[in-house]
Amino acid sequence: MKLYLNEVSSATARVRIALALKGLAVEEERITIFGDDATSRQPEFRALNPQGLVPALLTDSGALITQSLAIVEYIDQIAPEPPLLPTEPEERAFARSVALAIAAEIHALLPPRVGARLRSLPSVGAEEVASWSRHWISEGLSAVERLIARRRTGRFVVGDRPTIADIVLFPQVVGAARVGLDAAQWPVIAEIAGHCRAIPAFAENAPVSPK
Ligand SMILES: N[C@@H](CCC(=O)N[C@@H](CS)C(=O)NCC(=O)O)C(=O)O
């Protein structure tokens, strides 16, 4: 299998964490994602992934799987241990809902293409874009904090083992710090992120800051 990735990308980090939790190694190809000349914008990469996004996973049979949550669930199916989704239906739905609350409602408003589009508008500079990111992360994680707090039963979002919810939450907490937000304002999230950071699969695959 081959993973198209970028080390700055939170969505990439989700897949790398899932692979590491499973003990799976894959070939990696780095795709640049910032600037007009980014590899992600080139026709060669768009021919592979029309969305021009990382991560994307090429399977051994030549199928390309896009979207980090679909990739994580694919990995979970081909390598079932340790499971990344709870088996109990309500817990399973909750883990997915926390993952989606971050991936679809927070992160989707923040990637490089959104920042580039905002900066192309009149009177919008780097500080306005940073403020935009802080706003959506603050509002989004404050809601996620309340969602988790009212049904948490263990050290992670669901119980005592990391699931897809923690795999998506942890990189977003790292991203929040990147724009100057202190996770201490979300005590439950901060505690869970601390438990994640103690696991090498999380700590070693956290997204890095752009240079
Ligand atoms: N919903 C997608 C998001 C993918 C995404 O936005 N990836 C970013 C990096 S985190 C990217 O490739 N950005 C390129 C761009 O914005 O131009 C997923 O979960 O995989």
PDB file of C-alpha atoms in Angstrom, residues 5-201:
ATOM      1  CA  LEU A   5       0.603  12.461   2.589  1.00  0.00           C
ATOM      2  CA  ASN A   6       1.914  15.666   4.022  1.00  0.00           C
ATOM      3  CA  GLU A   7       3.421  15.828   7.520  1.00  0.00           C
ATOM      4  CA  VAL A   8       1.649  19.139   8.320  1.00  0.00           C
ATOM      5  CA  SER A   9      -1.786  17.728   7.552  1.00  0.00           C
ATOM      6  CA  SER A  10      -4.148  16.778  10.391  1.00  0.00           C
ATOM      7  CA  ALA A  11      -6.081  14.508   8.044  1.00  0.00           C
ATOM      8  CA  THR A  12      -2.839  12.692   7.189  1.00  0.00           C
ATOM      9  CA  ALA A  13      -2.026  12.375  10.900  1.00  0.00           C
ATOM     10  CA  ARG A  14      -5.313  10.515  11.453  1.00  0.00           C
ATOM     11  CA  VAL A  15      -4.291   7.839   8.959  1.00  0.00           C
ATOM     12  CA  ARG A  16      -0.723   7.616  10.217  1.00  0.00           C
ATOM     13  CA  ILE A  17      -1.956   7.178  13.804  1.00  0.00           C
ATOM     14  CA  ALA A  18      -4.374   4.437  12.712  1.00  0.00           C
ATOM     15  CA  LEU A  19      -1.613   2.618  10.790  1.00  0.00           C
ATOM     16  CA  ALA A  20       0.748   2.897  13.772  1.00  0.00           C
ATOM     17  CA  LEU A  21      -1.887   1.586  16.218  1.00  0.00           C
ATOM     18  CA  LYS A  22      -2.282  -1.435  13.923  1.00  0.00           C
ATOM     19  CA  GLY A  23       1.481  -1.867  13.509  1.00  0.00           C
ATOM     20  CA  LEU A  24       1.169  -1.519   9.722  1.00  0.00           C
ATOM     21  CA  ALA A  25       3.925   0.005   7.577  1.00  0.00           C
ATOM     22  CA  VAL A  26       3.141   1.434   4.135  1.00  0.00           C
ATOM     23  CA  GLU A  27       5.115   3.134   1.397  1.00  0.00           C
ATOM     24  CA  GLU A  28       4.778   6.938   1.642  1.00  0.00           C
ATOM     25  CA  GLU A  29       4.887   9.684  -0.981  1.00  0.00           C
ATOM     26  CA  ARG A  30       5.033  13.303   0.160  1.00  0.00           C
ATOM     27  CA  ILE A  31       2.697  15.745  -1.601  1.00  0.00           C
ATOM     28  CA  THR A  32       3.249  19.462  -1.046  1.00  0.00           C
ATOM     29  CA  ILE A  33       0.020  21.327  -0.234  1.00  0.00           C
ATOM     30  CA  PHE A  34       0.943  25.026   0.152  1.00  0.00           C
ATOM     31  CA  GLY A  35       1.209  27.575  -2.649  1.00  0.00           C
ATOM     32  CA  ASP A  36       0.160  27.762  -6.283  1.00  0.00           C
ATOM     33  CA  ASP A  37       2.881  25.315  -7.311  1.00  0.00           C
ATOM     34  CA  ALA A  38       1.921  22.697  -4.690  1.00  0.00           C
ATOM     35  CA  THR A  39       2.033  19.096  -5.903  1.00  0.00           C
ATOM     36  CA  SER A  40      -1.589  18.757  -4.779  1.00  0.00           C
ATOM     37  CA  ARG A  41      -2.589  21.243  -7.514  1.00  0.00           C
ATOM     38  CA  GLN A  42      -0.687  19.569 -10.337  1.00  0.00           C
ATOM     39  CA  PRO A  43      -2.540  17.660 -13.078  1.00  0.00           C
ATOM     40  CA  GLU A  44      -0.570  14.466 -12.342  1.00  0.00           C
ATOM     41  CA  PHE A  45      -1.843  14.324  -8.754  1.00  0.00           C
ATOM     42  CA  ARG A  46      -5.353  15.491  -9.749  1.00  0.00           C
ATOM     43  CA  ALA A  47      -5.470  12.613 -12.238  1.00  0.00           C
ATOM     44  CA  LEU A  48      -4.938  10.278  -9.283  1.00  0.00           C
ATOM     45  CA  ASN A  49      -7.116  12.143  -6.751  1.00  0.00           C
ATOM     46  CA  PRO A  50      -9.473  14.621  -8.438  1.00  0.00           C
ATOM     47  CA  GLN A  51      -9.963  16.393  -5.082  1.00  0.00           C
ATOM     48  CA  GLY A  52      -6.236  17.132  -4.903  1.00  0.00           C
ATOM     49  CA  LEU A  53      -6.157  16.339  -1.185  1.00  0.00           C
ATOM     50  CA  VAL A  54      -4.065  14.275   1.171  1.00  0.00           C
ATOM     51  CA  PRO A  55      -4.280  11.719   2.586  1.00  0.00           C
ATOM     52  CA  ALA A  56      -5.000   9.229  -0.172  1.00  0.00           C
ATOM     53  CA  LEU A  57      -4.247   5.526   0.081  1.00  0.00           C
ATOM     54  CA  LEU A  58      -3.403   3.342  -2.902  1.00  0.00           C
ATOM     55  CA  THR A  59      -4.230  -0.259  -2.030  1.00  0.00           C
ATOM     56  CA  ASP A  60      -2.245  -3.278  -3.175  1.00  0.00           C
ATOM     57  CA  SER A  61      -4.934  -3.985  -5.777  1.00  0.00           C
ATOM     58  CA  GLY A  62      -4.568  -0.464  -7.200  1.00  0.00           C
ATOM     59  CA  ALA A  63      -7.720   1.129  -5.739  1.00  0.00           C
ATOM     60  CA  LEU A  64      -7.351   4.699  -4.468  1.00  0.00           C
ATOM     61  CA  ILE A  65      -9.165   5.435  -1.210  1.00  0.00           C
ATOM     62  CA  THR A  66      -9.636   9.130  -0.444  1.00  0.00           C
ATOM     63  CA  GLN A  67     -10.942  10.840   2.720  1.00  0.00           C
ATOM     64  CA  SER A  68      -9.173  10.100   5.983  1.00  0.00           C
ATOM     65  CA  LEU A  69     -12.190   8.631   7.791  1.00  0.00           C
ATOM     66  CA  ALA A  70     -12.863   6.207   4.926  1.00  0.00           C
ATOM     67  CA  ILE A  71      -9.184   5.257   4.955  1.00  0.00           C
ATOM     68  CA  VAL A  72      -9.172   4.715   8.733  1.00  0.00           C
ATOM     69  CA  GLU A  73     -12.257   2.478   8.490  1.00  0.00           C
ATOM     70  CA  TYR A  74     -10.659   0.547   5.588  1.00  0.00           C
ATOM     71  CA  ILE A  75      -7.517  -0.012   7.688  1.00  0.00           C
ATOM     72  CA  ASP A  76      -9.711  -1.132  10.582  1.00  0.00           C
ATOM     73  CA  GLN A  77     -11.385  -3.724   8.371  1.00  0.00           C
ATOM     74  CA  ILE A  78      -8.234  -5.196   6.824  1.00  0.00           C
ATOM     75  CA  ALA A  79      -6.407  -5.262  10.191  1.00  0.00           C
ATOM     76  CA  PRO A  80      -9.078  -5.684  12.892  1.00  0.00           C
ATOM     77  CA  GLU A  81      -6.786  -5.572  15.969  1.00  0.00           C
ATOM     78  CA  PRO A  82      -6.888  -3.379  17.947  1.00  0.00           C
ATOM     79  CA  PRO A  83     -10.373  -2.242  16.876  1.00  0.00           C
ATOM     80  CA  LEU A  84     -10.757   1.466  16.123  1.00  0.00           C
ATOM     81  CA  LEU A  85     -14.550   1.469  16.389  1.00  0.00           C
ATOM     82  CA  PRO A  86     -16.525   0.347  19.461  1.00  0.00           C
ATOM     83  CA  THR A  87     -18.800  -2.647  18.857  1.00  0.00           C
ATOM     84  CA  GLU A  88     -21.781  -1.456  20.943  1.00  0.00           C
ATOM     85  CA  PRO A  89     -24.055   0.416  18.481  1.00  0.00           C
ATOM     86  CA  GLU A  90     -24.574   3.637  20.475  1.00  0.00           C
ATOM     87  CA  GLU A  91     -20.879   3.880  21.351  1.00  0.00           C
ATOM     88  CA  ARG A  92     -19.952   3.195  17.737  1.00  0.00           C
ATOM     89  CA  ALA A  93     -22.275   5.947  16.522  1.00  0.00           C
ATOM     90  CA  PHE A  94     -20.911   8.318  19.183  1.00  0.00           C
ATOM     91  CA  ALA A  95     -17.278   7.670  18.203  1.00  0.00           C
ATOM     92  CA  ARG A  96     -18.164   8.382  14.560  1.00  0.00           C
ATOM     93  CA  SER A  97     -20.157  11.490  15.492  1.00  0.00           C
ATOM     94  CA  VAL A  98     -17.220  12.997  17.428  1.00  0.00           C
ATOM     95  CA  ALA A  99     -14.875  12.179  14.531  1.00  0.00           C
ATOM     96  CA  LEU A 100     -17.266  13.843  12.072  1.00  0.00           C
ATOM     97  CA  ALA A 101     -17.929  16.845  14.337  1.00  0.00           C
ATOM     98  CA  ILE A 102     -14.212  17.604  13.990  1.00  0.00           C
ATOM     99  CA  ALA A 103     -13.448  16.386  10.455  1.00  0.00           C
ATOM    100  CA  ALA A 104     -16.560  17.761   8.766  1.00  0.00           C
ATOM    101  CA  GLU A 105     -17.438  20.796  10.882  1.00  0.00           C
ATOM    102  CA  ILE A 106     -14.089  22.160  12.139  1.00  0.00           C
ATOM    103  CA  HIS A 107     -11.219  20.939   9.989  1.00  0.00           C
ATOM    104  CA  ALA A 108     -13.151  21.452   6.729  1.00  0.00           C
ATOM    105  CA  LEU A 109     -13.090  25.215   7.363  1.00  0.00           C
ATOM    106  CA  LEU A 110      -9.319  25.361   7.904  1.00  0.00           C
ATOM    107  CA  PRO A 111      -7.201  23.676   5.197  1.00  0.00           C
ATOM    108  CA  PRO A 112      -4.723  25.557   2.952  1.00  0.00           C
ATOM    109  CA  ARG A 113      -7.191  25.990   0.059  1.00  0.00           C
ATOM    110  CA  VAL A 114      -9.646  27.763   2.376  1.00  0.00           C
ATOM    111  CA  GLY A 115      -6.918  30.054   3.747  1.00  0.00           C
ATOM    112  CA  ALA A 116      -5.686  30.822   0.218  1.00  0.00           C
ATOM    113  CA  ARG A 117      -9.210  31.691  -0.941  1.00  0.00           C
ATOM    114  CA  LEU A 118      -9.783  33.924   2.088  1.00  0.00           C
ATOM    115  CA  ARG A 119      -6.477  35.734   1.518  1.00  0.00           C
ATOM    116  CA  SER A 120      -7.514  36.435  -2.087  1.00  0.00           C
ATOM    117  CA  LEU A 121     -10.472  38.513  -0.832  1.00  0.00           C
ATOM    118  CA  PRO A 122     -10.081  42.270  -0.357  1.00  0.00           C
ATOM    119  CA  SER A 123      -8.884  43.363   3.118  1.00  0.00           C
ATOM    120  CA  VAL A 124      -8.134  39.823   4.279  1.00  0.00           C
ATOM    121  CA  GLY A 125      -4.571  39.195   5.433  1.00  0.00           C
ATOM    122  CA  ALA A 126      -2.720  36.586   7.457  1.00  0.00           C
ATOM    123  CA  GLU A 127      -4.076  37.856  10.809  1.00  0.00           C
ATOM    124  CA  GLU A 128      -7.709  37.688   9.603  1.00  0.00           C
ATOM    125  CA  VAL A 129      -7.136  34.121   8.403  1.00  0.00           C
ATOM    126  CA  ALA A 130      -5.575  33.165  11.761  1.00  0.00           C
ATOM    127  CA  SER A 131      -8.561  34.744  13.529  1.00  0.00           C
ATOM    128  CA  TRP A 132     -10.932  32.764  11.250  1.00  0.00           C
ATOM    129  CA  SER A 133      -9.155  29.525  12.254  1.00  0.00           C
ATOM    130  CA  ARG A 134      -9.225  30.383  15.973  1.00  0.00           C
ATOM    131  CA  HIS A 135     -12.951  31.155  15.760  1.00  0.00           C
ATOM    132  CA  TRP A 136     -13.978  27.855  14.166  1.00  0.00           C
ATOM    133  CA  ILE A 137     -11.666  25.750  16.312  1.00  0.00           C
ATOM    134  CA  SER A 138     -12.838  27.472  19.538  1.00  0.00           C
ATOM    135  CA  GLU A 139     -16.514  27.179  18.703  1.00  0.00           C
ATOM    136  CA  GLY A 140     -16.162  23.622  17.402  1.00  0.00           C
ATOM    137  CA  LEU A 141     -14.037  22.186  20.200  1.00  0.00           C
ATOM    138  CA  SER A 142     -16.196  23.882  22.871  1.00  0.00           C
ATOM    139  CA  ALA A 143     -19.190  21.950  21.523  1.00  0.00           C
ATOM    140  CA  VAL A 144     -17.164  18.729  21.238  1.00  0.00           C
ATOM    141  CA  GLU A 145     -16.037  19.206  24.865  1.00  0.00           C
ATOM    142  CA  ARG A 146     -19.667  19.249  26.008  1.00  0.00           C
ATOM    143  CA  LEU A 147     -20.596  16.299  23.794  1.00  0.00           C
ATOM    144  CA  ILE A 148     -17.798  14.172  25.224  1.00  0.00           C
ATOM    145  CA  ALA A 149     -18.172  15.315  28.846  1.00  0.00           C
ATOM    146  CA  ARG A 150     -21.772  14.176  29.139  1.00  0.00           C
ATOM    147  CA  ARG A 151     -21.121  10.556  28.230  1.00  0.00           C
ATOM    148  CA  ARG A 152     -17.449   9.842  28.845  1.00  0.00           C
ATOM    149  CA  THR A 153     -16.789   6.656  30.806  1.00  0.00           C
ATOM    150  CA  GLY A 154     -13.023   6.145  30.579  1.00  0.00           C
ATOM    151  CA  ARG A 155      -9.660   7.660  29.688  1.00  0.00           C
ATOM    152  CA  PHE A 156     -10.505   8.168  26.009  1.00  0.00           C
ATOM    153  CA  VAL A 157     -13.552   9.552  24.188  1.00  0.00           C
ATOM    154  CA  VAL A 158     -15.247   6.150  24.424  1.00  0.00           C
ATOM    155  CA  GLY A 159     -14.015   3.914  27.236  1.00  0.00           C
ATOM    156  CA  ASP A 160     -10.396   3.043  27.919  1.00  0.00           C
ATOM    157  CA  ARG A 161      -9.158   2.381  24.413  1.00  0.00           C
ATOM    158  CA  PRO A 162      -8.479   4.894  21.635  1.00  0.00           C
ATOM    159  CA  THR A 163     -11.015   4.866  18.814  1.00  0.00           C
ATOM    160  CA  ILE A 164     -11.531   6.804  15.603  1.00  0.00           C
ATOM    161  CA  ALA A 165     -12.813   9.678  17.778  1.00  0.00           C
ATOM    162  CA  ASP A 166      -9.424  10.090  19.530  1.00  0.00           C
ATOM    163  CA  ILE A 167      -7.618   9.605  16.212  1.00  0.00           C
ATOM    164  CA  VAL A 168      -9.412  12.675  14.846  1.00  0.00           C
ATOM    165  CA  LEU A 169      -9.476  14.669  18.107  1.00  0.00           C
ATOM    166  CA  PHE A 170      -5.746  14.529  18.888  1.00  0.00           C
ATOM    167  CA  PRO A 171      -4.453  16.140  15.644  1.00  0.00           C
ATOM    168  CA  GLN A 172      -7.095  18.872  15.991  1.00  0.00           C
ATOM    169  CA  VAL A 173      -5.855  19.684  19.508  1.00  0.00           C
ATOM    170  CA  VAL A 174      -2.318  19.934  18.086  1.00  0.00           C
ATOM    171  CA  GLY A 175      -3.716  22.222  15.369  1.00  0.00           C
ATOM    172  CA  ALA A 176      -5.428  24.393  17.983  1.00  0.00           C
ATOM    173  CA  ALA A 177      -2.095  25.002  19.729  1.00  0.00           C
ATOM    174  CA  ARG A 178      -0.613  25.929  16.343  1.00  0.00           C
ATOM    175  CA  VAL A 179      -2.961  28.936  16.104  1.00  0.00           C
ATOM    176  CA  GLY A 180      -2.391  29.949  19.732  1.00  0.00           C
ATOM    177  CA  LEU A 181      -5.333  28.247  21.445  1.00  0.00           C
ATOM    178  CA  ASP A 182      -4.649  26.677  24.846  1.00  0.00           C
ATOM    179  CA  ALA A 183      -6.361  23.291  25.153  1.00  0.00           C
ATOM    180  CA  ALA A 184      -6.653  23.839  28.929  1.00  0.00           C
ATOM    181  CA  GLN A 185      -9.895  25.729  28.195  1.00  0.00           C
ATOM    182  CA  TRP A 186     -11.374  22.304  27.281  1.00  0.00           C
ATOM    183  CA  PRO A 187     -10.422  20.212  30.356  1.00  0.00           C
ATOM    184  CA  VAL A 188     -11.941  16.935  29.163  1.00  0.00           C
ATOM    185  CA  ILE A 189     -10.379  17.231  25.712  1.00  0.00           C
ATOM    186  CA  ALA A 190      -7.021  18.264  27.233  1.00  0.00           C
ATOM    187  CA  GLU A 191      -7.030  15.218  29.502  1.00  0.00           C
ATOM    188  CA  ILE A 192      -7.879  12.841  26.644  1.00  0.00           C
ATOM    189  CA  ALA A 193      -5.207  14.445  24.449  1.00  0.00           C
ATOM    190  CA  GLY A 194      -2.714  13.839  27.273  1.00  0.00           C
ATOM    191  CA  HIS A 195      -3.610  10.135  27.328  1.00  0.00           C
ATOM    192  CA  CYS A 196      -3.233  10.029  23.530  1.00  0.00           C
ATOM    193  CA  ARG A 197       0.165  11.756  23.651  1.00  0.00           C
ATOM    194  CA  ALA A 198       1.420   9.050  26.034  1.00  0.00           C
ATOM    195  CA  ILE A 199       0.923   6.480  23.249  1.00  0.00           C
ATOM    196  CA  PRO A 200       3.795   6.483  20.719  1.00  0.00           C
ATOM    197  CA  ALA A 201       1.417   5.893  17.774  1.00  0.00           C
TER     198      ALA A 201
END
